[in-house]
Coordinates of C-alpha atoms in Angstrom, one line a residue:
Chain W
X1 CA -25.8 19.2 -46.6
X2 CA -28.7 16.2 -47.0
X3 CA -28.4 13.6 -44.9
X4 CA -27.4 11.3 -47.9
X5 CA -24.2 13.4 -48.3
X6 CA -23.2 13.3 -44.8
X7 CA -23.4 9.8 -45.0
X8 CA -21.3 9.8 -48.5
X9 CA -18.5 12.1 -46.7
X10 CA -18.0 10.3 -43.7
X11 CA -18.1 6.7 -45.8
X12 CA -15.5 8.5 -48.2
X13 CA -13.3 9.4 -45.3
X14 CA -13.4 5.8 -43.5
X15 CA -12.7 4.5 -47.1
X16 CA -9.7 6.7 -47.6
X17 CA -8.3 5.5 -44.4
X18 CA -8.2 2.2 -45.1
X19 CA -7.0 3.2 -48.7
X20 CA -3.8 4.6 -47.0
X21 CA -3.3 1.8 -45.2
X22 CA -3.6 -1.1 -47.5
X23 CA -1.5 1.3 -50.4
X24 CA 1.1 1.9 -48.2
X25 CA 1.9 -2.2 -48.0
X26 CA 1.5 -2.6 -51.8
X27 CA 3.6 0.0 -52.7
X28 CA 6.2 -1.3 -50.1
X29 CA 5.2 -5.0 -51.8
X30 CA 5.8 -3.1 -55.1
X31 CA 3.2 -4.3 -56.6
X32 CA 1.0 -0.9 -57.5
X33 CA 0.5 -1.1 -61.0
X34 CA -0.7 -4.9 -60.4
X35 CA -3.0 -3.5 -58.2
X36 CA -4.2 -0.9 -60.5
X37 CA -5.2 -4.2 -63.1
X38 CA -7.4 -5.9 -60.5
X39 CA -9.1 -2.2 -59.7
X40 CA -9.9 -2.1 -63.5
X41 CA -11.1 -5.8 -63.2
X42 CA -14.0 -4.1 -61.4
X43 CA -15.4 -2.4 -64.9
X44 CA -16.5 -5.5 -66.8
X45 CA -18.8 -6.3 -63.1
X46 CA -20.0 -2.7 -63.4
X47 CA -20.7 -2.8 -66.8
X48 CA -23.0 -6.4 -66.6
X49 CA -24.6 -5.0 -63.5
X50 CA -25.8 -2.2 -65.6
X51 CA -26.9 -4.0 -68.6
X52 CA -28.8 -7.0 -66.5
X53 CA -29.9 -4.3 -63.9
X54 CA -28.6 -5.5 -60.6
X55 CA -26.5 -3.6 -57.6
X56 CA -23.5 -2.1 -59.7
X57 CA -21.0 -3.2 -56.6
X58 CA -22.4 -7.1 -56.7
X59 CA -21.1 -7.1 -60.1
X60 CA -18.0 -4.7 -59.4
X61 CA -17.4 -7.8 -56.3
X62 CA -17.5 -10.8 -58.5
X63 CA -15.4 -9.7 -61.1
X64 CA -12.5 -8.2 -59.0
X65 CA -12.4 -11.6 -56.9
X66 CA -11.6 -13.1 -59.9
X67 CA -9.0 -10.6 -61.1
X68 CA -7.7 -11.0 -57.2
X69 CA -7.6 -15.0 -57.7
X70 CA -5.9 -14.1 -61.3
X71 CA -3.0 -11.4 -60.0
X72 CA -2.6 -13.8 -57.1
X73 CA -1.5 -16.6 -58.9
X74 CA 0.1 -14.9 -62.0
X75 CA 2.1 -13.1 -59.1
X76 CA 3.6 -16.9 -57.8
X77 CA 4.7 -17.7 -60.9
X78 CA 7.3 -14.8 -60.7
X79 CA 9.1 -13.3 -64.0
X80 CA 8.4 -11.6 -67.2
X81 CA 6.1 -14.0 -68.6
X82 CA 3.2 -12.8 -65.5
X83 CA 4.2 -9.1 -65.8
X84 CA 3.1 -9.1 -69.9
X85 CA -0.1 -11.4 -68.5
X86 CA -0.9 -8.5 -66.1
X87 CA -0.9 -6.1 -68.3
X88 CA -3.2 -8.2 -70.8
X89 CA -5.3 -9.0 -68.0
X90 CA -5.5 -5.0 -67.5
X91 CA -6.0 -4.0 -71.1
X92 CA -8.7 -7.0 -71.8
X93 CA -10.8 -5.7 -68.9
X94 CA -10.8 -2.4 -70.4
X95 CA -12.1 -3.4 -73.4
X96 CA -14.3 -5.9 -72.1
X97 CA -15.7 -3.4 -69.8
X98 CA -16.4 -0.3 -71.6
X99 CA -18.2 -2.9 -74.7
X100 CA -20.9 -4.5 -72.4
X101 CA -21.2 -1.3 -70.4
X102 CA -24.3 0.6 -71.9
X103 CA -22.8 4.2 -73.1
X104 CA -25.4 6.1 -70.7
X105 CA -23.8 4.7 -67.8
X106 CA -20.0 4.2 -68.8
X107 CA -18.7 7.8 -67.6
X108 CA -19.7 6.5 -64.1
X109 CA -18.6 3.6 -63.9
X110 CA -15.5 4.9 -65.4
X111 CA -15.3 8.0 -63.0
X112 CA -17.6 7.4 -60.2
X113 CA -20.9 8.6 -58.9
X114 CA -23.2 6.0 -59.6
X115 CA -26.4 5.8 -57.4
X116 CA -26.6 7.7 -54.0
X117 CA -25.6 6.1 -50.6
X118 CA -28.3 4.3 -48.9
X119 CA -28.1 3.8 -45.3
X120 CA -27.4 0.3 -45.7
X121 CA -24.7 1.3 -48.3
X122 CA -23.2 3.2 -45.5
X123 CA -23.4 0.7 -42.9
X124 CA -22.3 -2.0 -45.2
X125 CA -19.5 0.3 -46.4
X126 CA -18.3 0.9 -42.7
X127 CA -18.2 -2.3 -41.9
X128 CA -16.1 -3.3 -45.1
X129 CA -13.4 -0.3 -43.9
X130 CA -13.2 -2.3 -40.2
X131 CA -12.8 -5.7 -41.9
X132 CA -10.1 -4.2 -44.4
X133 CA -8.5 -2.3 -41.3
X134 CA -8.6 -5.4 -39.2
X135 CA -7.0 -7.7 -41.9
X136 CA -4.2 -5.6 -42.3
X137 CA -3.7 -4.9 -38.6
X138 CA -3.5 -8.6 -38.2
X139 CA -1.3 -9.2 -41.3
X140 CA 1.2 -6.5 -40.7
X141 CA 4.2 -8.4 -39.2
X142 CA 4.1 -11.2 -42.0
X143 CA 3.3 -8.5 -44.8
X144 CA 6.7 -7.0 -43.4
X145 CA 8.9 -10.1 -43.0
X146 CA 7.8 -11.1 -46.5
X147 CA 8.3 -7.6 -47.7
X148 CA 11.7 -8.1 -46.8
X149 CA 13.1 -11.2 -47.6
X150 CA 10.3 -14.3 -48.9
X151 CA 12.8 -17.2 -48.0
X152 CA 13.5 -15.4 -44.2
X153 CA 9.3 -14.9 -43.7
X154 CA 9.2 -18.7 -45.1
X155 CA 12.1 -19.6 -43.1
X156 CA 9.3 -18.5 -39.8
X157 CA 7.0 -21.1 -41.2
X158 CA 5.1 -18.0 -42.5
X159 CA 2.5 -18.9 -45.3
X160 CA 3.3 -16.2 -47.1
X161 CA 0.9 -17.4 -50.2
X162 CA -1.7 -17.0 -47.8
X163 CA -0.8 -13.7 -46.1
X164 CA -0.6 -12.3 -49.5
X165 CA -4.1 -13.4 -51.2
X166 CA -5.8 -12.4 -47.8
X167 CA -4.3 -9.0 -48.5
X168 CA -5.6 -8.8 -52.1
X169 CA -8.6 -9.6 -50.7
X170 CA -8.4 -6.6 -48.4
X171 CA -7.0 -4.8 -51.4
X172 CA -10.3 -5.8 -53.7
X173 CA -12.8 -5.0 -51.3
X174 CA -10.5 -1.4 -50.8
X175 CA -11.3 -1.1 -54.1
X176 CA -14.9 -1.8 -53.9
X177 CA -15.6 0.7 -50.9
X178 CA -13.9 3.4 -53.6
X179 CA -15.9 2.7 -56.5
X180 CA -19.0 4.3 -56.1
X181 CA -16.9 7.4 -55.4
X182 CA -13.9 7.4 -57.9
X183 CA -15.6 4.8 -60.7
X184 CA -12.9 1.6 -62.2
X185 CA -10.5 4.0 -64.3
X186 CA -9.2 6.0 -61.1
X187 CA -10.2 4.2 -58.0
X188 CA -7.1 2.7 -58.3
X189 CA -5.5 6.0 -57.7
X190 CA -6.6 6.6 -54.3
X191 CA -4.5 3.4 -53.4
X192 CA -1.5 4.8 -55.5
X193 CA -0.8 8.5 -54.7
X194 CA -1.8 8.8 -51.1
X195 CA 1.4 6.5 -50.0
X196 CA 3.5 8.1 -53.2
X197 CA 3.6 11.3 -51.2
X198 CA 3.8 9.7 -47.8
X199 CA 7.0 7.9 -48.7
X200 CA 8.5 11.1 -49.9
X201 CA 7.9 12.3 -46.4
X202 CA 8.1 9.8 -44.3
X203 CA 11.6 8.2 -43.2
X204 CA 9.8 5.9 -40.8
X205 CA 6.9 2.8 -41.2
X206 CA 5.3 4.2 -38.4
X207 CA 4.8 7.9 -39.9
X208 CA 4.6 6.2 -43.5
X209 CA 1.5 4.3 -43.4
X210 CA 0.0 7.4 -40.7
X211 CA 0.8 9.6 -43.3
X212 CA -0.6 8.0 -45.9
X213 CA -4.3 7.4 -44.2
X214 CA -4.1 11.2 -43.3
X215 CA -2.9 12.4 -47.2
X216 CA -5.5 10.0 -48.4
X217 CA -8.3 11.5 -46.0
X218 CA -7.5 15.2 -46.6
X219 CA -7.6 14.1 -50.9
X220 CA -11.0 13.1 -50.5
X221 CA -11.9 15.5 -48.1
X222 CA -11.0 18.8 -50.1
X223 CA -12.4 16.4 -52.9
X224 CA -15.5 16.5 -51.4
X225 CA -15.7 20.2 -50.2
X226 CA -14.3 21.5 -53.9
X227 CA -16.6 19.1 -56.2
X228 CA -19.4 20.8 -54.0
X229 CA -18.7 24.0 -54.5
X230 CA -18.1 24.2 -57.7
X231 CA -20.3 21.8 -59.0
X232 CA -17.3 19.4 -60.3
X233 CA -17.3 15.7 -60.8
X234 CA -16.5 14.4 -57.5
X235 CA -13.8 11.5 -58.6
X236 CA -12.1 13.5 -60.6
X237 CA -11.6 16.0 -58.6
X238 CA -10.4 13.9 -55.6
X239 CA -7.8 12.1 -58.0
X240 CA -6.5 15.6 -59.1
X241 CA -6.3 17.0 -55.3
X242 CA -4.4 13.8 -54.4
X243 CA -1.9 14.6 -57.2
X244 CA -1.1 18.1 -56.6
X245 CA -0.6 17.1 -52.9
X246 CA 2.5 14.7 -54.8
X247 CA 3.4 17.6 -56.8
X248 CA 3.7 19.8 -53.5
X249 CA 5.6 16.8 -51.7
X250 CA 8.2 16.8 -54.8
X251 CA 9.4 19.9 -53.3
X252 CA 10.9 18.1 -50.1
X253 CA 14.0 16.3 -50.2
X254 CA 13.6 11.8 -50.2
X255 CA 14.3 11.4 -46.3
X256 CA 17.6 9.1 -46.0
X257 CA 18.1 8.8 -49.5
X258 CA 22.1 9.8 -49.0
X259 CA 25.1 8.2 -47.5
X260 CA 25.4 5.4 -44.8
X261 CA 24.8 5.4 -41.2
X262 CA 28.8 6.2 -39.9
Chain H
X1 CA 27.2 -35.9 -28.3
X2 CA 23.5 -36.5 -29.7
X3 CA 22.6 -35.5 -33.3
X4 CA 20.4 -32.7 -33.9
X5 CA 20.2 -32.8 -37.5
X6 CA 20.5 -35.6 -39.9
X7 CA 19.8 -35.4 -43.9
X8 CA 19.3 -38.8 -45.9
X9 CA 19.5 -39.1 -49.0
X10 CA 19.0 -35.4 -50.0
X11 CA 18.0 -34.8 -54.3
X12 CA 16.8 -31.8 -55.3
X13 CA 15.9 -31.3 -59.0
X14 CA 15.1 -27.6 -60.7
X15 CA 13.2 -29.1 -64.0
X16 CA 15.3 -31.7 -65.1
X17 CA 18.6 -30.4 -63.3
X18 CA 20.0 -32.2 -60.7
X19 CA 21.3 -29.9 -58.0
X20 CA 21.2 -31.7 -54.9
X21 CA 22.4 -35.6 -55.1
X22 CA 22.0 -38.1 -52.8
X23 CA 23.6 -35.9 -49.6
X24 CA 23.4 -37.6 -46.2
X25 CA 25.0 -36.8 -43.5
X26 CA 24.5 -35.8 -39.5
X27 CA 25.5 -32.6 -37.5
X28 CA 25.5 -33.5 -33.2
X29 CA 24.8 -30.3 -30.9
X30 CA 26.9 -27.8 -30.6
X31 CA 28.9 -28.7 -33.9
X32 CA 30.3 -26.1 -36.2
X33 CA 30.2 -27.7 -40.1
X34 CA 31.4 -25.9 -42.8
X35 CA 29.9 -26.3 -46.0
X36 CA 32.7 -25.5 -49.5
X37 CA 32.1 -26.1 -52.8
X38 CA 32.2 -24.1 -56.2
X39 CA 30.1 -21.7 -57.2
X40 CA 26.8 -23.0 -58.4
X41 CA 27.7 -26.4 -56.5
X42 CA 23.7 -26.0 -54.5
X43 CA 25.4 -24.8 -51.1
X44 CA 22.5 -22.0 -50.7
X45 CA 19.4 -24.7 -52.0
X46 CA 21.2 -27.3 -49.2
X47 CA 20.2 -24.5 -46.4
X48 CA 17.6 -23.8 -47.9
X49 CA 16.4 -27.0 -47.9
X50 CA 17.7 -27.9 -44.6
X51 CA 15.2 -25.2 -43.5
X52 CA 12.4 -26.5 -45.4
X53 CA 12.1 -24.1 -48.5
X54 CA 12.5 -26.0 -51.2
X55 CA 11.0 -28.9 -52.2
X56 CA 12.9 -32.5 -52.1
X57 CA 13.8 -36.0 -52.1
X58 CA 14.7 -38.1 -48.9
X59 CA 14.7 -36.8 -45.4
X60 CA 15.5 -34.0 -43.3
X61 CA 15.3 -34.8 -40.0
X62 CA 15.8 -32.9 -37.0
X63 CA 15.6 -33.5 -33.4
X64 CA 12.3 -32.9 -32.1
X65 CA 11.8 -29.2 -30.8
X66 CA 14.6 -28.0 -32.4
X67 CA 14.5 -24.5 -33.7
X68 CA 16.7 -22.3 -36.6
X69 CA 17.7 -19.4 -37.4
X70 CA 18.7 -18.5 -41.1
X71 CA 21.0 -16.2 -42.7
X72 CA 20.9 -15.7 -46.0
X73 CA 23.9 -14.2 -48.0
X74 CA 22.1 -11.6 -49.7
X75 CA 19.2 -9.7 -49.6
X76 CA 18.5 -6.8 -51.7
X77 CA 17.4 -4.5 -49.7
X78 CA 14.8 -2.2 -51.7
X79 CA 15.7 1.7 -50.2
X80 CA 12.3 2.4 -51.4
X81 CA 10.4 0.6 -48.3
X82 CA 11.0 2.7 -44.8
X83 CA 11.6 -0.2 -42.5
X84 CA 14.1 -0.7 -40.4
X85 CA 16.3 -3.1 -38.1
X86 CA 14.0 -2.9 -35.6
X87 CA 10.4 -3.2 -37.5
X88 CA 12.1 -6.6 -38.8
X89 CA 12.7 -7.5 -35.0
X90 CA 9.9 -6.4 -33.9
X91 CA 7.7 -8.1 -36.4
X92 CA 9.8 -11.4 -36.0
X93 CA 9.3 -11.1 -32.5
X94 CA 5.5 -10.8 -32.4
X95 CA 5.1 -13.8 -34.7
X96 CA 7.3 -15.9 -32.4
X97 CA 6.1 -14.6 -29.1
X98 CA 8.7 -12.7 -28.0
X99 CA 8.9 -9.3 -26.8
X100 CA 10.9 -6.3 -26.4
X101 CA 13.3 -8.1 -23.4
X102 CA 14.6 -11.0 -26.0
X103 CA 14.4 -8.2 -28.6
X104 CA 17.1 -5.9 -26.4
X105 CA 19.1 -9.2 -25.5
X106 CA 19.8 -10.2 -29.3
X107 CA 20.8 -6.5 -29.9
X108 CA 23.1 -6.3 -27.3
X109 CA 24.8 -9.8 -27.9
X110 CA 25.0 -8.5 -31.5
X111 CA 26.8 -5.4 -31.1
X112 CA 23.8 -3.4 -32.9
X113 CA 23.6 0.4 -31.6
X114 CA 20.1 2.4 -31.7
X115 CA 21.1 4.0 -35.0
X116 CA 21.7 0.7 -36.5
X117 CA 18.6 -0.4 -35.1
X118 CA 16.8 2.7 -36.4
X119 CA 18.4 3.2 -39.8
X120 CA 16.2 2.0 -43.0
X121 CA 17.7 -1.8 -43.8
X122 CA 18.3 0.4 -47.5
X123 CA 20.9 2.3 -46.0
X124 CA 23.1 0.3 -43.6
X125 CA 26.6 -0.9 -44.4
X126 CA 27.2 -4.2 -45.5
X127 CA 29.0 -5.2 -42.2
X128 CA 25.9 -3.8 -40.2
X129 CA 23.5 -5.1 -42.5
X130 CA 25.0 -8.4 -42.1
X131 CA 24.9 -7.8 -38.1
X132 CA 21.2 -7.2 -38.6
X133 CA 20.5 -10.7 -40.3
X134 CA 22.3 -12.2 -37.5
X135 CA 20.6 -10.4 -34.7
X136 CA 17.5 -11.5 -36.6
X137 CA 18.3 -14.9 -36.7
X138 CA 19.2 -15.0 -33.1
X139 CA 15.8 -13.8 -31.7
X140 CA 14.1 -16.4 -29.9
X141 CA 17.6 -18.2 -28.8
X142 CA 17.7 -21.1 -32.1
X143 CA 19.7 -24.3 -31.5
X144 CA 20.5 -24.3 -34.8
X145 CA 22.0 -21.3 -37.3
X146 CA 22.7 -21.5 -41.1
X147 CA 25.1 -19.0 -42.1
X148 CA 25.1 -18.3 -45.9
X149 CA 28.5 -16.7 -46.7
X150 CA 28.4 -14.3 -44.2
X151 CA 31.7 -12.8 -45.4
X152 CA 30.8 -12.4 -48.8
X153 CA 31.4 -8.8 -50.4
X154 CA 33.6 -8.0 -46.8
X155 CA 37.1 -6.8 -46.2
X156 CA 40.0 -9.0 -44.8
X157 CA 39.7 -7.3 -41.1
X158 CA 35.8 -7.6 -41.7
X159 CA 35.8 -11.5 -42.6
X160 CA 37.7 -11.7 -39.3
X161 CA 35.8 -9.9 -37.3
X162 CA 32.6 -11.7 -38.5
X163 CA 34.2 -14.9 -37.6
X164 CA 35.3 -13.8 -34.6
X165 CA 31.3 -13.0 -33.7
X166 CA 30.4 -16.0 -35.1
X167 CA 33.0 -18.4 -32.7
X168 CA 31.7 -16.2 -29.9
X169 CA 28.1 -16.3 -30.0
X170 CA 28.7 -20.2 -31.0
X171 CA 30.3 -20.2 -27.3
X172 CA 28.1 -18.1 -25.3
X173 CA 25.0 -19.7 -26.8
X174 CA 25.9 -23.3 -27.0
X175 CA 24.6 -23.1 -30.7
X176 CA 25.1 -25.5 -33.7
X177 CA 26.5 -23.8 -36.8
X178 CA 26.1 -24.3 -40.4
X179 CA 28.2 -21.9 -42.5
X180 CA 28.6 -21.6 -46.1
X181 CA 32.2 -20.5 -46.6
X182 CA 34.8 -20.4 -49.9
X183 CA 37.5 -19.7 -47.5
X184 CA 39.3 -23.1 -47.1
X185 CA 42.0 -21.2 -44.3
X186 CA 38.8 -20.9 -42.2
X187 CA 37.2 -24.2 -42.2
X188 CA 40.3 -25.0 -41.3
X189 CA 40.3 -22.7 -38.0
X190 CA 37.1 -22.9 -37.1
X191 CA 35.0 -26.0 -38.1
X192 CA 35.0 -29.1 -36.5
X193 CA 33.6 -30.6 -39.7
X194 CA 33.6 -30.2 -42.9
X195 CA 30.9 -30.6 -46.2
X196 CA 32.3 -31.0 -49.5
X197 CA 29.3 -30.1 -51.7
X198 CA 29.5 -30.2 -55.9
X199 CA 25.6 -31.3 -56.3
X200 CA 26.8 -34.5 -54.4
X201 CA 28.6 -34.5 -51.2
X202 CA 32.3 -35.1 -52.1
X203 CA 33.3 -35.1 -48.4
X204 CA 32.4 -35.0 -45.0
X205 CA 34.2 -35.3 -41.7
X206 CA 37.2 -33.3 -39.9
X207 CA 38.9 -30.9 -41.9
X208 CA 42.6 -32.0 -41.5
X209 CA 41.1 -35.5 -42.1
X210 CA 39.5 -35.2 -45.4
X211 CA 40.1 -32.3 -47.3
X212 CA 43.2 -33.7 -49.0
X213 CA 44.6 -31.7 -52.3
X214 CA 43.4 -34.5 -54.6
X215 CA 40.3 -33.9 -53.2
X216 CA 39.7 -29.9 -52.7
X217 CA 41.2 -29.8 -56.9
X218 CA 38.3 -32.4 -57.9
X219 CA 36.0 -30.4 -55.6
X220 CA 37.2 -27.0 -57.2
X221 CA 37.6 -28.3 -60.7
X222 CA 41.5 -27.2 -60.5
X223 CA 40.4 -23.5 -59.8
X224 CA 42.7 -21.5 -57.7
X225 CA 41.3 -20.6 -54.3
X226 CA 41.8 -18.1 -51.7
X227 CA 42.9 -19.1 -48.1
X228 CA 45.5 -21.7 -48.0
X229 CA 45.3 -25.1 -47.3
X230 CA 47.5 -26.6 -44.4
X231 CA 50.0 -29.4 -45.4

């Protein structure tokens, strides 16, 4: 292994970590598929940065801060009107994307695997998994409270509008650190499965957002090992290791999902 | 007795609806005022309100340092999210500074067992559920509580034992209650004041002074009620 890949593993892991973490709290906040728009948000950056030739992720990290500030406030409003604007929002950036993206480069930003890590890539990426890691640490017991019940979290004097755009920030920057790896169309996946199959084995929030880290980790890890050795895209092939791991989980029974404590 | 919450001159409008008008009124220490009215009459947006959540007209004030605790009448709990009583304790706790000994206190006064406190909130009884909220509420010892219909969706035996709770925890902790009730034989029992609340406050004062039958059938709209009300 080069240096360079060693560096691209160990980024991956970290980035996987954190990807467990902040997933776990959206799907709890149930707000996946909303997260999954503002991942896609990330194209129409990609695609500029291309065309005007600067740093792929500067562009990826101006667009999703606007798709953040968008979700977060179509997300206030509540109701059907935001849900049909999110799913605009998602669609647009599609389209948007893949027309100013030049065609050479729109299968990676799609599915990953532009440009090699740099060791300033790597450093910068670390410290974007401790500040993602560190924001949800610290948001954790007002993510919760306003998990389960807004008014009762409000009713703290939580500011819950707050707590939740600092998460989407964690959650856009999540995205970011997954990009280079997984491209716009299935980075959002890494954020989605891992905690999919760690809910269907986890009864717990202890084990639930442990598991989901370590599902997420081993994903990219056999991602890693399999793309290498058989010469396979690598995003892809994370993505589909991910999902077979939620096939495999199907096979065990939804802890707690039956009758009431006596 | 000194007052510990006073409301003047309460309006709170949804778009161009009126559902709170013109409420004042004042609840001393230790008091336990029941709050009746229809459905729809704006009893949940008054605690609400009274707790700060909702924008409004005139003033809520209440005395300086006082704290409350809130329980709502219904909270959906999603059986997809793994947490349970005691993550919600736990994480209430650590944003109020309390630990682990207040935590174990509430339990106990509570009545809530290690299964109840390890069970997801999904999948625990009404009745238990309903003990949770209240534990919850309780952590960090509030002057003040707001019950929302706490007997909503209960049994007879179940209403009664969770008023029973209610009168003893009001004793023990020297607390100032608020509850949301339909049950007209209970104010009667249990509050030493009563709220009379169809978007404007109808009534207010002792229940055996005040709640007349002209009044409760102008409150109710002629409806039939359950309870009884004393002669």
């Amino acid at each position: 292994m080069t240096a360079a890949s060693i560096l691209a593993v160990l980024l991956g892991l970290s980035a996987a970590l954190v990807s467990g973490l902040v997933g776990s709290f959206a799907l709890m906040k149930r707000m996946t598929l909303a997260g999954d728009v503002i991942s896609h948000l990330a194209l129409p950056g990609l695609g500029l940065a291309f065309l005007w030739h600067f740093p792929p992720l500067a562009g990826a990290a101006a667009t999703l801060f606007i798709g953040i500030v968008l979700i977060d406030q179509l997300q206030r409003r509540g109701g059907l009107v935001p849900e049909s604007a999110i799913g605009v929002v998602f669609v647009a950036a599609l389209a948007v994307g893949t027309l100013v993206t030049p065609t050479e480069d729109l299968i990676d930003a799609l599915f990953g695997g532009f440009g090699a890590i740099t060791t300033t890539g790597f450093v910068l990426g670390i410290l974007g998994c401790a500040v993602v890691a560190i924001t949800i640490f610290v948001l954790r017991h007002k993510l919760i409270l306003g998990i389960f019940s807004p008014d009762l979290a409000r009713s703290l004097r939580i500011k819950l509008d707050r707590a939740n755009f600092l998460y989407l920030c964690a959650f856009g920057l999540t995205v970011l650190l997954g990009l280079q790896f997984l491209g716009a169309l299935l980075v959002g996946a890494m954020i989605i499965v891992p905690p999919a199959v760690a809910r269907r084995l986890a009864g717990t929030l202890d084990r639930f957002l442990i598991l989901s880290s370590l599902i997420s980790m081993a994903a990219v890890g056999l991602g890693f090992a399999i793309s290498a050795r058989w010469h396979l895209p690598l995003g892809p092939t994370i993505v589909a290791v991910a999902s077979v791991l939620f096939v495999m989980s199907l096979i065990k029974q939804t802890p707690g999902l039956k009758g009431h404590v006596a | 007795m000194a007052v510990i919450l006073e409301l003047k001159n309460v309006s709170v409008t949804f778009g161009h609806r009126m559902v709170l008008e013109d409420i004042s009124f004042a609840v001393e220490e230790g008091e336990d005022v029941a709050i009746i009215g229809p459905n729809g009459s704006g009893k949940t947006v008054l605690l609400k309100t009274i707790l700060g959540l909702i924008p409004h007209e005139g003033q809520v004030i209440w005395r300086p340092g006082a704290t409350a605790g809130y329980v709502p009448q219904k909270i959906e709990a999603d059986r997809s999210v793994p947490l349970n009583v005691r993550n919600l304790l736990e994480s209430k706790a650590a944003i109020i500074g309390k630990g682990e000994k207040e935590i174990a206190e509430v339990v106990g006064r509570v009545g809530l067992t290690e299964l109840m406190l390890t069970t997801q909130v999904g999948h625990l009884s009404g009745g238990q559920f309903q003990r949770a909220l209240i534990a919850f509420a309780l952590l960090g010892d509030p002057d003040v509580v707001l019950f929302d219909e706490p007997t909503a969706s209960m049994d007879e035996p179940g209403e009664e034992q969770m008023y029973a709770l209610i009168d003893r925890l009001q004793a023990e902790m020297g607390l100032t209650v608020l509850v949301v009730s339909h049950d007209i034989s209970f104010v009667h029992r249990h509050a030493a004041k009563v709220l009379c609340l169809n978007h404007s406050g109808l009534c207010f004062g002792p229940p055996h002074g005040v709640l007349t039958p002209e009044l409760l059938s102008k409150l109710f709209d002629g409806t039939t009620l359950y309870g009884h009300t004393h002669s």
